[in-house]
Amino acid sequence: RIFVLGIGFFTLCFLMTSLGGQFSAKRLGDSPFTIRTEVMGALESRGVLRRMSDMLEMLMKRMDILARLENSTDFHKGDEARFPLDRFQPAAGLMERIQAIAQNVSDIAVKVDQILRNSLLNGKVMEGRRDQCEVPRDPKYPDCAGKVEWMRARWTSDPCYAFFGVDGTECSFLIYLSEVEWFCPPLPWRNRTLAVPSPPPPPRAQAAFRRDLARLLELIGTGKESLSFMKKRIRHLAQQWLRAARRLEQRLAGRQRDQKHILVHIGFLTEESGDVFSPRVLKGGPLGEMVQWADILAALFMLGHSLRVTVSLKELQSHLGVPPGRGNCPLTSPLPFDLIYTDYHGLQQMKQHMGLSFKKYRCRVRVIDTFGTEPAYNHEEYATLRGYRTNWGYWNLQPGQFMTMFPHTPDNSFMGFVSEELNQTERQLIKANKVSSMAVVYGKEASIWKGKEKFLAILNKYMEIHGTVYYETQRPPEVPAFVKNHGLLPQHEFQQLLRKAKLFIGFGFPYEGPAPLEAIANGCVFLQARFNPPHSSLNHEFFRGKPTSREATGTAVFQVSSQHPYAEDFIGKPHVWTVDYNNSEEFEAAIKTIMRTQVDPYLPYEYTCEGMLERIHAYIQHQDFCTTSSLPPSPKTRSPAMQSPPSPLALSPNSTHLVWSPSAGGAPEAWPPVASLQVWLSEPQHTCTETCRRHGLVCEPTFFRFLNKEEVFLQLSVACDSTEYEMNHLYPAVAEAVRECYLQKEPLLFSCAGHNAKYRRLCPCRDFRRGQVALCRDCL
C-alpha cells in the first residue's frame, strides 16, 4: 500500500512539474524569439500527457488488485504490527481520488491539444516569415547589410545581444538592428502600434535653493577616506554655502529655473580605475581634485537640482540602465539624466558600457578636467593626422564640455572651486596677528623638499620656516632640522597656520593647486618660481600627454611658465611674486621686500561660494551642447543661385574691429548674447586668447561661427586672392604675405589657442563680469 501511494505521489508531482514546465514559459506572442521554442514543443507536450494517462490507468488497475487482497486475513497478519491500517484511507476512497485526477488530466489533454494545434498553425506562418527574412536594400540604411554580416559572425561575443532576444537567426538580427539599434529599417510583418502623437511633456519641477546640506552628505555615502574628506569639507563650508545661496536667490529675483536630473560619477575614485587617491588622503597625497569635487557637489545641491552620486562602476551601470554583458548594446531605456558630471576615468567607463548610447547622449556629459583639453587634441581625426594625439584627448566632444580648475583656456568652461571667505572681524584679527618673519612651505610630500636646501638656507636667514609634511615614525630626511614640521594638519588647523604666516612659498610643485588661493585669502603673500625655460611635455615628465598647449605655441607642446599661472596672471603683485629661483640675489631681494609689504586678505570673486554658484547656475541654464549649428556651405559646394546673407557685423566707430550691427535684425539665439561680441584681427604669432586679453576682453569660441565667412575679411579690409575651407585649429585666418584666406571646415576645431608666424587670426572676443571671467556682463 505504501508502495502504491508512493507511485501515486510521484505521478502527481510529475504531472505538476510537466504542466508547470509547459505553462510557466512566456505566453505566445510575449516575445518574437519564444515562438519557435513553443511550437516545436507541441508534439512533445502531447506525448507527456499520453504517458501520464497510461500511468494513471496502470495505477488504478493495481489499486483494484490491492482492494481484492484486502479481504484476505493473511495479508493483515504479516503487516499489521508494522503498518496499522487505521493510518490509511480505504482503498476505495483512494480509487475515487485517482479516477477524478485521471478525468481532469483527460480534460486538460483535450484543451492543451487544441491550444497546441492553433499554436502550430500560427507557428508555421511565423516560421515562413522567419525563413523569408532578407537583408533590406534601403538607401536610408546604408550600414544595414554590414551590421547584419557582423552580427552573423559576432552575435555571441556579448551576452547583451541574447538579452535583447538575438538567437542566431537572420530575423532576430534584423529585429535587433531595427528596434534596439537603428541601422536597419523596421520589418513590415512586425506588430507595431501606429505612431500616436505623444502628449506634451509635463511641466518640469522648478529648482529651489536649498537650506540644508544634510541630504547631500547622505548622497555622498561612506566607505572611502576620500569621501570622508569631501564630507568634512562640505560641513566646514556649510554656512558659507547657505549664505551665498541666499544672496544669489535674491539677485535672481524669482526667475524660473528648471530642476535638472544630474548624475555625478567620480570615476577616479572607482576601484576599476585604481582609486589611488583614497589610500593617500591621510598620507599627504594630492587633494586638489577632491576639493573641487566636494565644491561641485555642494554647488549643484544648493542650486536645487536632483542629484545621484556614484563612485563605483556597478552603481553607474545601474543608474544608466546598462544591459548585462560587455557594453556593446545600447541602454535599455532612455537616459534618465539631463546632465552627467564625470572625469576622464568616468568618461572611459561610460563609453565602454553604454554602447551606441554613448554617442547619442555624450552631449549631456560635463568632464571635470584639471588642466583642460584644447580642440586640436579633442578632434580624433585631426589629432591623429597632425600629431596632437595624447593619452587623454580625442573624444570629439564640444570643447566647452570640458570644465577646468582654473580659467586656463577659453576653449573650455571654467568650473573652479571655492576658498573660505573671511568676515570683517576675521580680516582684522589676521592683520593684527600676522608674524612678518613666519613662512609656510607649500608641499606635503617629502619629495618636494628634495634639492631645495639652497632656497631654504636663504629663507632661513630671514624667516622661521614651517612645514606640513607627512611622516610616520621619524622626520623625513629631506626636511632640514631648522624647519618646524607640523605633519599633516586638518583643514581648520592648516587655515590657522596660514593666518599667522606672512609668506606661503612654493618650490615648483604641485602645479596649480587650491592651496595658494587659500593662503592669499588668509593674508599670505605667495612666492613662486618662474620656470625658465617653461615646463612642457618636452622637458618635464609630469606634462607628458596633457591634451593642451596652454596657448603658448602652435605646436603640440604644453608649456607652463610658473607653478601657478592663474595666481601670476589674474592676481599678481603684491599678493603673488614670481621670481627666478636660479638667481639667488633676485630670490633674496624678493624675501626682503615681501617682509616689508603689507597686504590684506584677498579672494577673487569667482572663487567664492557665491561666484561658483553664479557660474554653475549660468552654465546649467544656458549651455546646450545637444543643439549644433551648421556652418555655411563652402564656395565650392555653393550653387551659383545661392548668395550669402548680408553680414550682421559692422565696423566699430573707431574702425578697428567689428561688432554686432544694431541694424542686423533679430539677434540669433546665442549664449553668450551676440551683443557682447567684438571681432579683432590678431598679430602674427599671437593666439586669440592673447589678442582678446590685450584689448581687455576674453576670447569666446562660441562666436566663431558668426565670423567664419569670407565677407568678414573684406569688412576688416583684408584682401583675399583665394579662400579655402580646411580643417585647422588656427582658422579662420589670413596669410597676408600671399593674400590667402582660410575658413574653418570642422566646427569642433574652432579654438582660441594656437598661433603661427604665417597667419593673422580672426578672433571672437567678448566682455566679462568683474571678478567672473567665465561670464559676460549680460550672461547671468
PDB file of C-alpha atoms in Angstrom, residues 132-375:
ATOM      1  CA  GLN A 132      11.888  34.674 -45.619  1.00  0.00           C
ATOM      2  CA  CYS A 133      13.879  37.360 -43.706  1.00  0.00           C
ATOM      3  CA  GLU A 134      16.264  39.046 -46.099  1.00  0.00           C
ATOM      4  CA  VAL A 135      18.553  41.990 -45.569  1.00  0.00           C
ATOM      5  CA  PRO A 136      16.640  45.016 -46.898  1.00  0.00           C
ATOM      6  CA  ARG A 137      18.261  47.233 -49.504  1.00  0.00           C
ATOM      7  CA  ASP A 138      17.235  50.659 -48.354  1.00  0.00           C
ATOM      8  CA  PRO A 139      19.426  53.666 -49.197  1.00  0.00           C
ATOM      9  CA  LYS A 140      18.260  55.292 -45.967  1.00  0.00           C
ATOM     10  CA  TYR A 141      20.018  52.498 -44.075  1.00  0.00           C
ATOM     11  CA  PRO A 142      23.355  52.039 -45.871  1.00  0.00           C
ATOM     12  CA  ASP A 143      25.015  50.247 -42.948  1.00  0.00           C
ATOM     13  CA  CYS A 144      22.347  47.569 -42.536  1.00  0.00           C
ATOM     14  CA  ALA A 145      23.995  44.817 -44.591  1.00  0.00           C
ATOM     15  CA  GLY A 146      27.364  45.313 -42.969  1.00  0.00           C
ATOM     16  CA  LYS A 147      25.837  45.239 -39.494  1.00  0.00           C
ATOM     17  CA  VAL A 148      23.940  42.014 -40.256  1.00  0.00           C
ATOM     18  CA  GLU A 149      27.168  40.439 -41.506  1.00  0.00           C
ATOM     19  CA  TRP A 150      28.881  41.482 -38.269  1.00  0.00           C
ATOM     20  CA  MET A 151      26.029  40.014 -36.214  1.00  0.00           C
ATOM     21  CA  ARG A 152      26.282  36.691 -38.037  1.00  0.00           C
ATOM     22  CA  ALA A 153      29.913  36.361 -37.020  1.00  0.00           C
ATOM     23  CA  ARG A 154      29.910  38.037 -33.610  1.00  0.00           C
ATOM     24  CA  TRP A 155      26.466  37.916 -32.011  1.00  0.00           C
ATOM     25  CA  THR A 156      27.711  35.537 -29.307  1.00  0.00           C
ATOM     26  CA  SER A 157      30.609  37.844 -28.395  1.00  0.00           C
ATOM     27  CA  ASP A 158      28.468  39.752 -25.897  1.00  0.00           C
ATOM     28  CA  PRO A 159      25.594  38.333 -23.776  1.00  0.00           C
ATOM     29  CA  CYS A 160      23.719  41.614 -24.196  1.00  0.00           C
ATOM     30  CA  TYR A 161      22.577  40.535 -27.683  1.00  0.00           C
ATOM     31  CA  ALA A 162      20.825  37.461 -26.251  1.00  0.00           C
ATOM     32  CA  PHE A 163      19.371  39.726 -23.542  1.00  0.00           C
ATOM     33  CA  PHE A 164      17.632  41.666 -26.328  1.00  0.00           C
ATOM     34  CA  GLY A 165      16.391  38.433 -27.961  1.00  0.00           C
ATOM     35  CA  VAL A 166      19.024  37.652 -30.598  1.00  0.00           C
ATOM     36  CA  ASP A 167      19.122  33.879 -31.130  1.00  0.00           C
ATOM     37  CA  GLY A 168      21.339  33.479 -34.187  1.00  0.00           C
ATOM     38  CA  THR A 169      18.573  33.649 -36.788  1.00  0.00           C
ATOM     39  CA  GLU A 170      18.521  36.195 -39.574  1.00  0.00           C
ATOM     40  CA  CYS A 171      15.253  37.693 -38.404  1.00  0.00           C
ATOM     41  CA  SER A 172      16.494  38.176 -34.854  1.00  0.00           C
ATOM     42  CA  PHE A 173      19.457  40.109 -36.262  1.00  0.00           C
ATOM     43  CA  LEU A 174      17.161  42.378 -38.267  1.00  0.00           C
ATOM     44  CA  ILE A 175      14.734  42.886 -35.397  1.00  0.00           C
ATOM     45  CA  TYR A 176      17.589  43.861 -33.095  1.00  0.00           C
ATOM     46  CA  LEU A 177      19.225  46.161 -35.647  1.00  0.00           C
ATOM     47  CA  SER A 178      15.922  47.916 -36.404  1.00  0.00           C
ATOM     48  CA  GLU A 179      14.280  48.083 -32.989  1.00  0.00           C
ATOM     49  CA  VAL A 180      17.116  48.165 -30.450  1.00  0.00           C
ATOM     50  CA  GLU A 181      19.728  49.789 -32.636  1.00  0.00           C
ATOM     51  CA  TRP A 182      18.859  51.865 -35.684  1.00  0.00           C
ATOM     52  CA  PHE A 183      20.903  50.524 -38.584  1.00  0.00           C
ATOM     53  CA  CYS A 184      18.110  48.670 -40.417  1.00  0.00           C
ATOM     54  CA  PRO A 185      14.524  49.564 -41.397  1.00  0.00           C
ATOM     55  CA  PRO A 186      11.649  48.053 -39.370  1.00  0.00           C
ATOM     56  CA  LEU A 187      10.374  44.709 -40.633  1.00  0.00           C
ATOM     57  CA  PRO A 188       6.912  45.071 -42.248  1.00  0.00           C
ATOM     58  CA  TRP A 189       5.469  41.948 -40.586  1.00  0.00           C
ATOM     59  CA  ARG A 190       6.335  43.071 -37.063  1.00  0.00           C
ATOM     60  CA  ASN A 191       3.368  44.036 -34.899  1.00  0.00           C
ATOM     61  CA  ARG A 192       3.805  47.736 -34.274  1.00  0.00           C
ATOM     62  CA  THR A 193       1.280  50.154 -32.962  1.00  0.00           C
ATOM     63  CA  LEU A 194       0.587  53.168 -35.124  1.00  0.00           C
ATOM     64  CA  ALA A 195       2.527  56.263 -34.193  1.00  0.00           C
ATOM     65  CA  VAL A 196       0.372  58.372 -31.964  1.00  0.00           C
ATOM     66  CA  PRO A 197       1.425  61.946 -31.285  1.00  0.00           C
ATOM     67  CA  SER A 198       2.928  61.900 -27.831  1.00  0.00           C
ATOM     68  CA  PRO A 199       1.361  64.289 -25.371  1.00  0.00           C
ATOM     69  CA  PRO A 200       3.455  67.284 -24.414  1.00  0.00           C
ATOM     70  CA  PRO A 201       5.779  66.529 -21.514  1.00  0.00           C
ATOM     71  CA  PRO A 202       4.513  67.643 -18.128  1.00  0.00           C
ATOM     72  CA  PRO A 203       5.979  70.884 -16.831  1.00  0.00           C
ATOM     73  CA  ARG A 204       9.317  70.419 -15.127  1.00  0.00           C
ATOM     74  CA  ALA A 205       9.657  70.857 -11.421  1.00  0.00           C
ATOM     75  CA  GLN A 206      11.303  74.133 -10.531  1.00  0.00           C
ATOM     76  CA  ALA A 207      14.646  74.195  -8.766  1.00  0.00           C
ATOM     77  CA  ALA A 208      14.543  75.833  -5.359  1.00  0.00           C
ATOM     78  CA  PHE A 209      17.615  76.886  -3.420  1.00  0.00           C
ATOM     79  CA  ARG A 210      18.160  74.518  -0.528  1.00  0.00           C
ATOM     80  CA  ARG A 211      18.523  75.458   3.118  1.00  0.00           C
ATOM     81  CA  ASP A 212      20.299  72.360   4.420  1.00  0.00           C
ATOM     82  CA  LEU A 213      23.200  70.178   3.249  1.00  0.00           C
ATOM     83  CA  ALA A 214      22.364  67.104   5.351  1.00  0.00           C
ATOM     84  CA  ARG A 215      20.753  65.228   2.470  1.00  0.00           C
ATOM     85  CA  LEU A 216      23.832  65.797   0.297  1.00  0.00           C
ATOM     86  CA  LEU A 217      26.063  64.176   2.928  1.00  0.00           C
ATOM     87  CA  GLU A 218      23.812  61.094   2.774  1.00  0.00           C
ATOM     88  CA  LEU A 219      24.001  61.010  -1.023  1.00  0.00           C
ATOM     89  CA  ILE A 220      27.816  61.037  -0.993  1.00  0.00           C
ATOM     90  CA  GLY A 221      27.914  57.846   1.042  1.00  0.00           C
ATOM     91  CA  THR A 222      30.691  56.267   3.102  1.00  0.00           C
ATOM     92  CA  GLY A 223      33.427  53.675   2.912  1.00  0.00           C
ATOM     93  CA  LYS A 224      36.337  55.673   1.484  1.00  0.00           C
ATOM     94  CA  GLU A 225      38.730  58.141   3.087  1.00  0.00           C
ATOM     95  CA  SER A 226      38.282  60.375   0.052  1.00  0.00           C
ATOM     96  CA  LEU A 227      34.530  60.559   0.663  1.00  0.00           C
ATOM     97  CA  SER A 228      35.106  61.337   4.336  1.00  0.00           C
ATOM     98  CA  PHE A 229      37.441  64.173   3.334  1.00  0.00           C
ATOM     99  CA  MET A 230      34.875  65.616   0.937  1.00  0.00           C
ATOM    100  CA  LYS A 231      32.092  65.468   3.539  1.00  0.00           C
ATOM    101  CA  LYS A 232      34.284  67.196   6.133  1.00  0.00           C
ATOM    102  CA  ARG A 233      34.978  69.979   3.658  1.00  0.00           C
ATOM    103  CA  ILE A 234      31.277  70.402   2.866  1.00  0.00           C
ATOM    104  CA  ARG A 235      30.431  70.574   6.587  1.00  0.00           C
ATOM    105  CA  HIS A 236      33.211  73.104   7.185  1.00  0.00           C
ATOM    106  CA  LEU A 237      31.933  75.435   4.447  1.00  0.00           C
ATOM    107  CA  ALA A 238      28.227  74.768   5.020  1.00  0.00           C
ATOM    108  CA  GLN A 239      27.383  78.194   6.452  1.00  0.00           C
ATOM    109  CA  GLN A 240      29.196  79.959   3.635  1.00  0.00           C
ATOM    110  CA  TRP A 241      27.273  77.925   1.045  1.00  0.00           C
ATOM    111  CA  LEU A 242      23.976  78.768   2.734  1.00  0.00           C
ATOM    112  CA  ARG A 243      24.730  82.498   2.897  1.00  0.00           C
ATOM    113  CA  ALA A 244      25.882  82.544  -0.735  1.00  0.00           C
ATOM    114  CA  ALA A 245      22.746  80.700  -1.869  1.00  0.00           C
ATOM    115  CA  ARG A 246      20.523  83.242  -0.128  1.00  0.00           C
ATOM    116  CA  ARG A 247      22.358  86.148  -1.791  1.00  0.00           C
ATOM    117  CA  LEU A 248      22.144  84.605  -5.270  1.00  0.00           C
ATOM    118  CA  GLU A 249      18.474  83.760  -4.755  1.00  0.00           C
ATOM    119  CA  GLN A 250      17.764  87.415  -4.036  1.00  0.00           C
ATOM    120  CA  ARG A 251      19.691  88.532  -7.116  1.00  0.00           C
ATOM    121  CA  LEU A 252      17.870  86.127  -9.412  1.00  0.00           C
ATOM    122  CA  ALA A 253      14.592  87.559  -8.097  1.00  0.00           C
ATOM    123  CA  GLY A 254      12.374  84.530  -8.591  1.00  0.00           C
ATOM    124  CA  ARG A 255      13.441  83.611 -12.131  1.00  0.00           C
ATOM    125  CA  GLN A 256      12.161  80.265 -13.404  1.00  0.00           C
ATOM    126  CA  ARG A 257      14.817  77.550 -13.106  1.00  0.00           C
ATOM    127  CA  ASP A 258      14.018  74.032 -14.285  1.00  0.00           C
ATOM    128  CA  GLN A 259      15.204  71.353 -11.912  1.00  0.00           C
ATOM    129  CA  LYS A 260      17.702  69.117 -13.691  1.00  0.00           C
ATOM    130  CA  HIS A 261      18.272  65.433 -13.015  1.00  0.00           C
ATOM    131  CA  ILE A 262      22.026  65.171 -12.592  1.00  0.00           C
ATOM    132  CA  LEU A 263      24.322  62.181 -12.190  1.00  0.00           C
ATOM    133  CA  VAL A 264      27.718  62.839 -10.600  1.00  0.00           C
ATOM    134  CA  HIS A 265      30.096  59.947 -11.277  1.00  0.00           C
ATOM    135  CA  ILE A 266      33.591  60.416  -9.805  1.00  0.00           C
ATOM    136  CA  GLY A 267      35.481  57.955 -11.960  1.00  0.00           C
ATOM    137  CA  PHE A 268      38.937  58.293 -10.399  1.00  0.00           C
ATOM    138  CA  LEU A 269      37.531  57.041  -7.072  1.00  0.00           C
ATOM    139  CA  THR A 270      36.197  53.763  -8.531  1.00  0.00           C
ATOM    140  CA  GLU A 271      38.010  50.517  -7.807  1.00  0.00           C
ATOM    141  CA  GLU A 272      38.188  49.832 -11.544  1.00  0.00           C
ATOM    142  CA  SER A 273      40.331  52.957 -12.052  1.00  0.00           C
ATOM    143  CA  GLY A 274      42.616  52.012  -9.167  1.00  0.00           C
ATOM    144  CA  ASP A 275      41.393  54.679  -6.706  1.00  0.00           C
ATOM    145  CA  VAL A 276      44.948  55.739  -5.890  1.00  0.00           C
ATOM    146  CA  PHE A 277      43.702  58.848  -4.070  1.00  0.00           C
ATOM    147  CA  SER A 278      41.733  57.340  -1.168  1.00  0.00           C
ATOM    148  CA  PRO A 279      44.680  55.495   0.459  1.00  0.00           C
ATOM    149  CA  ARG A 280      46.788  58.681   0.223  1.00  0.00           C
ATOM    150  CA  VAL A 281      44.316  61.106   1.784  1.00  0.00           C
ATOM    151  CA  LEU A 282      45.878  60.650   5.224  1.00  0.00           C
ATOM    152  CA  LYS A 283      49.436  60.446   3.899  1.00  0.00           C
ATOM    153  CA  GLY A 284      49.895  63.783   2.165  1.00  0.00           C
ATOM    154  CA  GLY A 285      48.520  62.802  -1.217  1.00  0.00           C
ATOM    155  CA  PRO A 286      47.100  65.402  -3.622  1.00  0.00           C
ATOM    156  CA  LEU A 287      43.703  66.651  -2.542  1.00  0.00           C
ATOM    157  CA  GLY A 288      43.004  69.292  -5.192  1.00  0.00           C
ATOM    158  CA  GLU A 289      40.667  67.075  -7.214  1.00  0.00           C
ATOM    159  CA  MET A 290      38.671  66.088  -4.127  1.00  0.00           C
ATOM    160  CA  VAL A 291      38.429  69.735  -3.040  1.00  0.00           C
ATOM    161  CA  GLN A 292      36.941  70.580  -6.434  1.00  0.00           C
ATOM    162  CA  TRP A 293      34.516  67.636  -6.481  1.00  0.00           C
ATOM    163  CA  ALA A 294      33.273  68.452  -2.972  1.00  0.00           C
ATOM    164  CA  ASP A 295      32.566  72.030  -4.072  1.00  0.00           C
ATOM    165  CA  ILE A 296      30.860  70.911  -7.291  1.00  0.00           C
ATOM    166  CA  LEU A 297      28.545  68.633  -5.321  1.00  0.00           C
ATOM    167  CA  ALA A 298      27.738  71.392  -2.848  1.00  0.00           C
ATOM    168  CA  ALA A 299      27.018  73.927  -5.613  1.00  0.00           C
ATOM    169  CA  LEU A 300      24.755  71.607  -7.616  1.00  0.00           C
ATOM    170  CA  PHE A 301      22.861  70.625  -4.491  1.00  0.00           C
ATOM    171  CA  MET A 302      22.443  74.176  -3.180  1.00  0.00           C
ATOM    172  CA  LEU A 303      21.079  75.269  -6.577  1.00  0.00           C
ATOM    173  CA  GLY A 304      18.216  72.829  -6.016  1.00  0.00           C
ATOM    174  CA  HIS A 305      18.866  70.155  -8.613  1.00  0.00           C
ATOM    175  CA  SER A 306      18.141  66.429  -8.218  1.00  0.00           C
ATOM    176  CA  LEU A 307      21.416  64.533  -7.688  1.00  0.00           C
ATOM    177  CA  ARG A 308      22.688  60.972  -7.803  1.00  0.00           C
ATOM    178  CA  VAL A 309      26.290  60.370  -6.730  1.00  0.00           C
ATOM    179  CA  THR A 310      28.308  57.277  -7.690  1.00  0.00           C
ATOM    180  CA  VAL A 311      31.874  56.175  -7.011  1.00  0.00           C
ATOM    181  CA  SER A 312      31.516  52.591  -8.287  1.00  0.00           C
ATOM    182  CA  LEU A 313      31.090  51.100 -11.728  1.00  0.00           C
ATOM    183  CA  LYS A 314      28.235  48.871 -10.566  1.00  0.00           C
ATOM    184  CA  GLU A 315      26.225  51.893  -9.379  1.00  0.00           C
ATOM    185  CA  LEU A 316      26.964  53.705 -12.624  1.00  0.00           C
ATOM    186  CA  GLN A 317      25.635  50.792 -14.690  1.00  0.00           C
ATOM    187  CA  SER A 318      22.521  50.588 -12.535  1.00  0.00           C
ATOM    188  CA  HIS A 319      21.725  54.304 -12.807  1.00  0.00           C
ATOM    189  CA  LEU A 320      22.294  54.384 -16.566  1.00  0.00           C
ATOM    190  CA  GLY A 321      20.290  51.224 -17.346  1.00  0.00           C
ATOM    191  CA  VAL A 322      23.197  49.283 -18.854  1.00  0.00           C
ATOM    192  CA  PRO A 323      22.122  45.832 -20.178  1.00  0.00           C
ATOM    193  CA  PRO A 324      24.015  42.782 -18.904  1.00  0.00           C
ATOM    194  CA  GLY A 325      27.057  41.967 -20.962  1.00  0.00           C
ATOM    195  CA  ARG A 326      30.262  43.619 -22.109  1.00  0.00           C
ATOM    196  CA  GLY A 327      28.890  47.001 -23.122  1.00  0.00           C
ATOM    197  CA  ASN A 328      28.228  46.626 -26.847  1.00  0.00           C
ATOM    198  CA  CYS A 329      24.465  47.204 -26.682  1.00  0.00           C
ATOM    199  CA  PRO A 330      22.575  50.465 -26.124  1.00  0.00           C
ATOM    200  CA  LEU A 331      20.918  51.319 -22.837  1.00  0.00           C
ATOM    201  CA  THR A 332      17.681  49.501 -22.039  1.00  0.00           C
ATOM    202  CA  SER A 333      15.727  52.770 -21.707  1.00  0.00           C
ATOM    203  CA  PRO A 334      16.215  56.497 -22.396  1.00  0.00           C
ATOM    204  CA  LEU A 335      18.869  58.175 -20.287  1.00  0.00           C
ATOM    205  CA  PRO A 336      17.142  59.476 -17.135  1.00  0.00           C
ATOM    206  CA  PHE A 337      19.648  62.298 -16.544  1.00  0.00           C
ATOM    207  CA  ASP A 338      19.797  65.749 -18.097  1.00  0.00           C
ATOM    208  CA  LEU A 339      23.456  66.168 -17.170  1.00  0.00           C
ATOM    209  CA  ILE A 340      26.302  63.881 -16.137  1.00  0.00           C
ATOM    210  CA  TYR A 341      29.352  65.303 -14.380  1.00  0.00           C
ATOM    211  CA  THR A 342      32.331  62.969 -14.506  1.00  0.00           C
ATOM    212  CA  ASP A 343      36.079  62.886 -15.191  1.00  0.00           C
ATOM    213  CA  TYR A 344      38.254  61.218 -17.815  1.00  0.00           C
ATOM    214  CA  HIS A 345      38.128  57.871 -15.967  1.00  0.00           C
ATOM    215  CA  GLY A 346      34.340  58.040 -15.766  1.00  0.00           C
ATOM    216  CA  LEU A 347      34.128  59.095 -19.410  1.00  0.00           C
ATOM    217  CA  GLN A 348      36.057  55.985 -20.422  1.00  0.00           C
ATOM    218  CA  GLN A 349      33.816  53.787 -18.263  1.00  0.00           C
ATOM    219  CA  MET A 350      30.684  55.284 -19.785  1.00  0.00           C
ATOM    220  CA  LYS A 351      31.916  54.754 -23.317  1.00  0.00           C
ATOM    221  CA  GLN A 352      32.843  51.161 -22.511  1.00  0.00           C
ATOM    222  CA  HIS A 353      29.439  50.239 -21.072  1.00  0.00           C
ATOM    223  CA  MET A 354      26.872  52.394 -22.905  1.00  0.00           C
ATOM    224  CA  GLY A 355      27.413  51.062 -26.437  1.00  0.00           C
ATOM    225  CA  LEU A 356      25.831  53.250 -29.120  1.00  0.00           C
ATOM    226  CA  SER A 357      24.010  55.207 -26.436  1.00  0.00           C
ATOM    227  CA  PHE A 358      27.265  56.933 -25.532  1.00  0.00           C
ATOM    228  CA  LYS A 359      27.378  58.695 -28.890  1.00  0.00           C
ATOM    229  CA  LYS A 360      23.698  59.572 -28.572  1.00  0.00           C
ATOM    230  CA  TYR A 361      23.944  61.064 -25.083  1.00  0.00           C
ATOM    231  CA  ARG A 362      27.514  62.333 -24.854  1.00  0.00           C
ATOM    232  CA  CYS A 363      26.313  65.908 -25.388  1.00  0.00           C
ATOM    233  CA  ARG A 364      24.918  65.748 -21.833  1.00  0.00           C
ATOM    234  CA  VAL A 365      28.310  64.969 -20.303  1.00  0.00           C
ATOM    235  CA  ARG A 366      30.465  67.519 -18.483  1.00  0.00           C
ATOM    236  CA  VAL A 367      34.054  66.420 -17.935  1.00  0.00           C
ATOM    237  CA  ILE A 368      35.914  67.807 -14.907  1.00  0.00           C
ATOM    238  CA  ASP A 369      39.365  68.242 -16.423  1.00  0.00           C
ATOM    239  CA  THR A 370      42.075  69.825 -14.254  1.00  0.00           C
ATOM    240  CA  PHE A 371      44.367  71.145 -16.992  1.00  0.00           C
ATOM    241  CA  GLY A 372      41.903  71.411 -19.879  1.00  0.00           C
ATOM    242  CA  THR A 373      41.559  69.870 -23.345  1.00  0.00           C
ATOM    243  CA  GLU A 374      42.027  72.077 -26.367  1.00  0.00           C
ATOM    244  CA  PRO A 375      40.220  71.479 -29.686  1.00  0.00           C
TER     245      PRO A 375
END
